[in-house]
């Protein structure tokens, strides 16, 4: 049985006759202690606070029966580990193998999260501010002007908290939606549509961080912790 925040993805599962439902990872409508095993692949690194990341793992543990196991994958800060570059760094823009992986979604590298490319923003800063923490009632000034760096795809990470560009591909644009246009190089008058770019939040995990969060819960024990193709992974057992 699967669950996802995206109704469209859940609908695809239904079309393939799989059992799936829409829910939030912080509140899964499944009875406590009813699962032999759970997996969480490329989910927890999208939560923006340590408290929410911990709560997600606690919720995962709640679902498990005693002795049940859970597998967790999150994106690693270390894309080069033990003198070896991850597949993410090795992939080149426009490579056919990359496009193939984007469509298949392998477990060793959750490409649905690592498959965005061709960013023109580079390491520029996002214009959208996070909470400025301003209290209007007392006239307090914002504590800081928080901005998140925009990651340059297929490069090493320089920040644990960042935005990753996602380039929407395909002709799924609705008629009422507007798109940017650009002149085709070479002086042609023909116009070419630009695919929309979305920015998704990530907290990439440092070595030992995911394991430490899991060990802070007294209801589980860490069976195994390891690195796999640019991801930190743990296997938990419910006590």
GROMACS .gro file of C-alpha atoms in nm:
model
  239
    1UNK     CA    1   0.000   0.000   0.000
    2UNK     CA    2   0.145   0.335  -0.102
    3UNK     CA    3   0.074   0.696  -0.016
    4UNK     CA    4   0.183   1.028  -0.161
    5UNK     CA    5   0.113   1.399  -0.123
    6UNK     CA    6   0.042   1.426  -0.496
    7UNK     CA    7  -0.306   1.328  -0.613
    8UNK     CA    8  -0.184   1.299  -0.972
    9UNK     CA    9   0.079   1.042  -0.877
   10UNK     CA   10  -0.173   0.848  -0.670
   11UNK     CA   11  -0.413   0.850  -0.968
   12UNK     CA   12  -0.138   0.696  -1.182
   13UNK     CA   13  -0.101   0.418  -0.924
   14UNK     CA   14  -0.475   0.358  -0.939
   15UNK     CA   15  -0.465   0.331  -1.317
   16UNK     CA   16  -0.204   0.058  -1.277
   17UNK     CA   17  -0.426  -0.119  -1.020
   18UNK     CA   18  -0.194  -0.048  -0.726
   19UNK     CA   19  -0.330   0.046  -0.385
   20UNK     CA   20  -0.239   0.405  -0.300
   21UNK     CA   21  -0.395   0.705  -0.129
   22UNK     CA   22  -0.325   1.074  -0.076
   23UNK     CA   23  -0.194   1.182   0.264
   24UNK     CA   24   0.069   1.382   0.449
   25UNK     CA   25   0.377   1.202   0.579
   26UNK     CA   26   0.329   1.376   0.913
   27UNK     CA   27  -0.015   1.217   0.958
   28UNK     CA   28  -0.070   0.883   0.786
   29UNK     CA   29  -0.426   0.748   0.832
   30UNK     CA   30  -0.314   0.392   0.902
   31UNK     CA   31  -0.362   0.207   1.230
   32UNK     CA   32  -0.059   0.203   1.463
   33UNK     CA   33   0.147  -0.116   1.464
   34UNK     CA   34  -0.018  -0.255   1.152
   35UNK     CA   35   0.277  -0.264   0.908
   36UNK     CA   36   0.550  -0.526   0.878
   37UNK     CA   37   0.770  -0.284   0.684
   38UNK     CA   38   0.769   0.076   0.560
   39UNK     CA   39   0.983   0.264   0.313
   40UNK     CA   40   1.039   0.638   0.282
   41UNK     CA   41   1.236   0.729  -0.029
   42UNK     CA   42   1.328   1.092  -0.105
   43UNK     CA   43   1.061   1.240   0.123
   44UNK     CA   44   1.209   1.353   0.454
   45UNK     CA   45   1.464   1.589   0.295
   46UNK     CA   46   1.173   1.809   0.179
   47UNK     CA   47   1.074   1.904   0.537
   48UNK     CA   48   1.216   2.241   0.635
   49UNK     CA   49   1.273   2.201   1.010
   50UNK     CA   50   1.450   1.949   1.229
   51UNK     CA   51   1.130   1.908   1.432
   52UNK     CA   52   0.925   1.813   1.126
   53UNK     CA   53   1.191   1.573   0.999
   54UNK     CA   54   1.195   1.400   1.338
   55UNK     CA   55   0.814   1.392   1.348
   56UNK     CA   56   0.807   1.222   1.009
   57UNK     CA   57   1.036   0.944   1.128
   58UNK     CA   58   0.832   0.908   1.446
   59UNK     CA   59   0.519   0.871   1.235
   60UNK     CA   60   0.691   0.607   1.024
   61UNK     CA   61   0.783   0.416   1.341
   62UNK     CA   62   0.426   0.441   1.470
   63UNK     CA   63   0.300   0.242   1.173
   64UNK     CA   64   0.535  -0.052   1.240
   65UNK     CA   65   0.453  -0.358   1.448
   66UNK     CA   66   0.717  -0.458   1.708
   67UNK     CA   67   1.003  -0.612   1.513
   68UNK     CA   68   0.893  -0.439   1.194
   69UNK     CA   69   1.150  -0.256   0.983
   70UNK     CA   70   1.169   0.071   0.794
   71UNK     CA   71   1.403   0.187   0.517
   72UNK     CA   72   1.473   0.560   0.477
   73UNK     CA   73   1.660   0.735   0.195
   74UNK     CA   74   1.750   1.107   0.196
   75UNK     CA   75   1.968   1.316  -0.032
   76UNK     CA   76   2.328   1.348   0.092
   77UNK     CA   77   2.531   1.664   0.124
   78UNK     CA   78   2.832   1.451   0.028
   79UNK     CA   79   2.794   1.382  -0.342
   80UNK     CA   80   3.157   1.272  -0.347
   81UNK     CA   81   3.225   1.002  -0.088
   82UNK     CA   82   3.538   0.793  -0.033
   83UNK     CA   83   3.694   0.951  -0.343
   84UNK     CA   84   3.405   0.845  -0.563
   85UNK     CA   85   3.158   1.080  -0.727
   86UNK     CA   86   2.788   0.997  -0.710
   87UNK     CA   87   2.588   0.914  -1.019
   88UNK     CA   88   2.425   1.255  -0.980
   89UNK     CA   89   2.756   1.435  -1.034
   90UNK     CA   90   2.864   1.202  -1.314
   91UNK     CA   91   2.551   1.256  -1.522
   92UNK     CA   92   2.598   1.517  -1.792
   93UNK     CA   93   2.333   1.759  -1.910
   94UNK     CA   94   2.132   1.620  -2.197
   95UNK     CA   95   2.264   1.264  -2.165
   96UNK     CA   96   2.030   0.992  -2.288
   97UNK     CA   97   2.103   0.773  -1.988
   98UNK     CA   98   1.992   1.054  -1.756
   99UNK     CA   99   1.662   1.097  -1.942
  100UNK     CA  100   1.601   0.726  -1.923
  101UNK     CA  101   1.660   0.721  -1.548
  102UNK     CA  102   1.430   1.021  -1.501
  103UNK     CA  103   1.149   0.817  -1.651
  104UNK     CA  104   1.218   0.494  -1.462
  105UNK     CA  105   1.307   0.629  -1.118
  106UNK     CA  106   1.566   0.392  -0.971
  107UNK     CA  107   1.579   0.329  -0.598
  108UNK     CA  108   1.954   0.381  -0.569
  109UNK     CA  109   1.914   0.741  -0.681
  110UNK     CA  110   1.566   0.887  -0.639
  111UNK     CA  111   1.579   1.063  -0.973
  112UNK     CA  112   1.239   1.218  -0.933
  113UNK     CA  113   1.421   1.445  -0.691
  114UNK     CA  114   1.762   1.456  -0.856
  115UNK     CA  115   1.668   1.472  -1.221
  116UNK     CA  116   1.622   1.844  -1.276
  117UNK     CA  117   1.868   2.004  -1.514
  118UNK     CA  118   1.979   2.298  -1.726
  119UNK     CA  119   1.943   2.559  -1.456
  120UNK     CA  120   2.028   2.909  -1.570
  121UNK     CA  121   2.009   3.049  -1.220
  122UNK     CA  122   2.339   2.899  -1.111
  123UNK     CA  123   2.411   2.984  -0.751
  124UNK     CA  124   2.189   3.291  -0.756
  125UNK     CA  125   1.967   3.370  -0.461
  126UNK     CA  126   1.595   3.314  -0.467
  127UNK     CA  127   1.375   3.621  -0.468
  128UNK     CA  128   1.112   3.466  -0.251
  129UNK     CA  129   1.178   3.526   0.118
  130UNK     CA  130   1.111   3.282   0.395
  131UNK     CA  131   0.944   3.404   0.713
  132UNK     CA  132   1.084   3.742   0.803
  133UNK     CA  133   0.972   3.687   1.161
  134UNK     CA  134   0.824   4.035   1.173
  135UNK     CA  135   0.583   4.109   1.457
  136UNK     CA  136   0.347   4.380   1.333
  137UNK     CA  137   0.184   4.433   1.671
  138UNK     CA  138   0.498   4.559   1.842
  139UNK     CA  139   0.663   4.707   1.533
  140UNK     CA  140   0.965   4.480   1.559
  141UNK     CA  141   1.200   4.468   1.263
  142UNK     CA  142   1.270   4.140   1.084
  143UNK     CA  143   1.543   3.937   1.252
  144UNK     CA  144   1.709   3.869   0.919
  145UNK     CA  145   1.650   3.873   0.546
  146UNK     CA  146   1.650   3.498   0.494
  147UNK     CA  147   1.708   3.378   0.139
  148UNK     CA  148   1.780   3.031   0.009
  149UNK     CA  149   2.049   2.963  -0.253
  150UNK     CA  150   1.937   2.806  -0.579
  151UNK     CA  151   2.135   2.494  -0.655
  152UNK     CA  152   2.323   2.449  -0.982
  153UNK     CA  153   2.222   2.105  -1.105
  154UNK     CA  154   2.480   1.826  -1.132
  155UNK     CA  155   2.719   2.007  -0.897
  156UNK     CA  156   2.827   1.960  -0.537
  157UNK     CA  157   2.619   2.115  -0.261
  158UNK     CA  158   2.742   2.428  -0.085
  159UNK     CA  159   2.449   2.461   0.154
  160UNK     CA  160   2.234   2.213   0.345
  161UNK     CA  161   1.917   2.415   0.289
  162UNK     CA  162   1.852   2.517  -0.069
  163UNK     CA  163   1.616   2.529  -0.364
  164UNK     CA  164   1.657   2.290  -0.657
  165UNK     CA  165   1.524   2.400  -0.999
  166UNK     CA  166   1.276   2.164  -1.160
  167UNK     CA  167   1.213   2.217  -1.531
  168UNK     CA  168   0.867   2.106  -1.635
  169UNK     CA  169   0.885   1.914  -1.960
  170UNK     CA  170   0.616   1.808  -2.205
  171UNK     CA  171   0.307   1.974  -2.348
  172UNK     CA  172   0.085   1.972  -2.042
  173UNK     CA  173   0.030   2.349  -2.035
  174UNK     CA  174  -0.332   2.459  -2.008
  175UNK     CA  175  -0.467   2.701  -2.264
  176UNK     CA  176  -0.516   2.981  -2.015
  177UNK     CA  177  -0.159   2.952  -1.884
  178UNK     CA  178   0.099   3.192  -2.019
  179UNK     CA  179   0.454   3.088  -2.105
  180UNK     CA  180   0.771   3.279  -2.170
  181UNK     CA  181   0.900   3.296  -2.526
  182UNK     CA  182   1.247   3.353  -2.662
  183UNK     CA  183   1.387   3.418  -3.009
  184UNK     CA  184   1.553   3.115  -3.160
  185UNK     CA  185   1.930   3.176  -3.209
  186UNK     CA  186   2.041   3.268  -3.559
  187UNK     CA  187   1.811   3.562  -3.615
  188UNK     CA  188   1.505   3.349  -3.680
  189UNK     CA  189   1.171   3.515  -3.614
  190UNK     CA  190   1.034   3.186  -3.491
  191UNK     CA  191   0.949   3.184  -3.123
  192UNK     CA  192   1.027   2.899  -2.889
  193UNK     CA  193   0.840   2.832  -2.566
  194UNK     CA  194   1.038   2.804  -2.244
  195UNK     CA  195   0.943   2.530  -2.002
  196UNK     CA  196   0.828   2.658  -1.660
  197UNK     CA  197   1.083   2.631  -1.381
  198UNK     CA  198   0.978   2.546  -1.026
  199UNK     CA  199   1.200   2.562  -0.719
  200UNK     CA  200   1.168   2.287  -0.461
  201UNK     CA  201   1.303   2.305  -0.107
  202UNK     CA  202   1.561   2.051   0.011
  203UNK     CA  203   1.754   1.989   0.330
  204UNK     CA  204   2.047   1.769   0.228
  205UNK     CA  205   2.180   1.551   0.509
  206UNK     CA  206   2.540   1.541   0.631
  207UNK     CA  207   2.709   1.216   0.725
  208UNK     CA  208   2.567   1.081   1.051
  209UNK     CA  209   2.279   1.330   1.065
  210UNK     CA  210   1.997   1.095   0.962
  211UNK     CA  211   2.127   0.821   1.191
  212UNK     CA  212   2.148   1.065   1.484
  213UNK     CA  213   1.787   1.176   1.431
  214UNK     CA  214   1.671   0.814   1.425
  215UNK     CA  215   1.869   0.730   1.741
  216UNK     CA  216   1.694   1.012   1.925
  217UNK     CA  217   1.374   0.803   1.916
  218UNK     CA  218   1.348   0.543   2.191
  219UNK     CA  219   1.093   0.333   1.999
  220UNK     CA  220   1.334   0.216   1.729
  221UNK     CA  221   1.690   0.097   1.690
  222UNK     CA  222   1.917   0.153   1.391
  223UNK     CA  223   1.997  -0.181   1.227
  224UNK     CA  224   2.212  -0.034   0.953
  225UNK     CA  225   2.329   0.302   0.825
  226UNK     CA  226   2.500   0.343   0.489
  227UNK     CA  227   2.573   0.563   0.187
  228UNK     CA  228   2.427   0.475  -0.152
  229UNK     CA  229   2.484   0.679  -0.468
  230UNK     CA  230   2.451   1.025  -0.316
  231UNK     CA  231   2.199   0.924  -0.050
  232UNK     CA  232   2.220   0.856   0.323
  233UNK     CA  233   2.017   0.553   0.421
  234UNK     CA  234   1.910   0.381   0.741
  235UNK     CA  235   1.725   0.062   0.824
  236UNK     CA  236   1.524   0.085   1.147
  237UNK     CA  237   1.367  -0.182   1.367
  238UNK     CA  238   1.063  -0.110   1.584
  239UNK     CA  239   1.122  -0.205   1.948
   0.00000   0.00000   0.00000
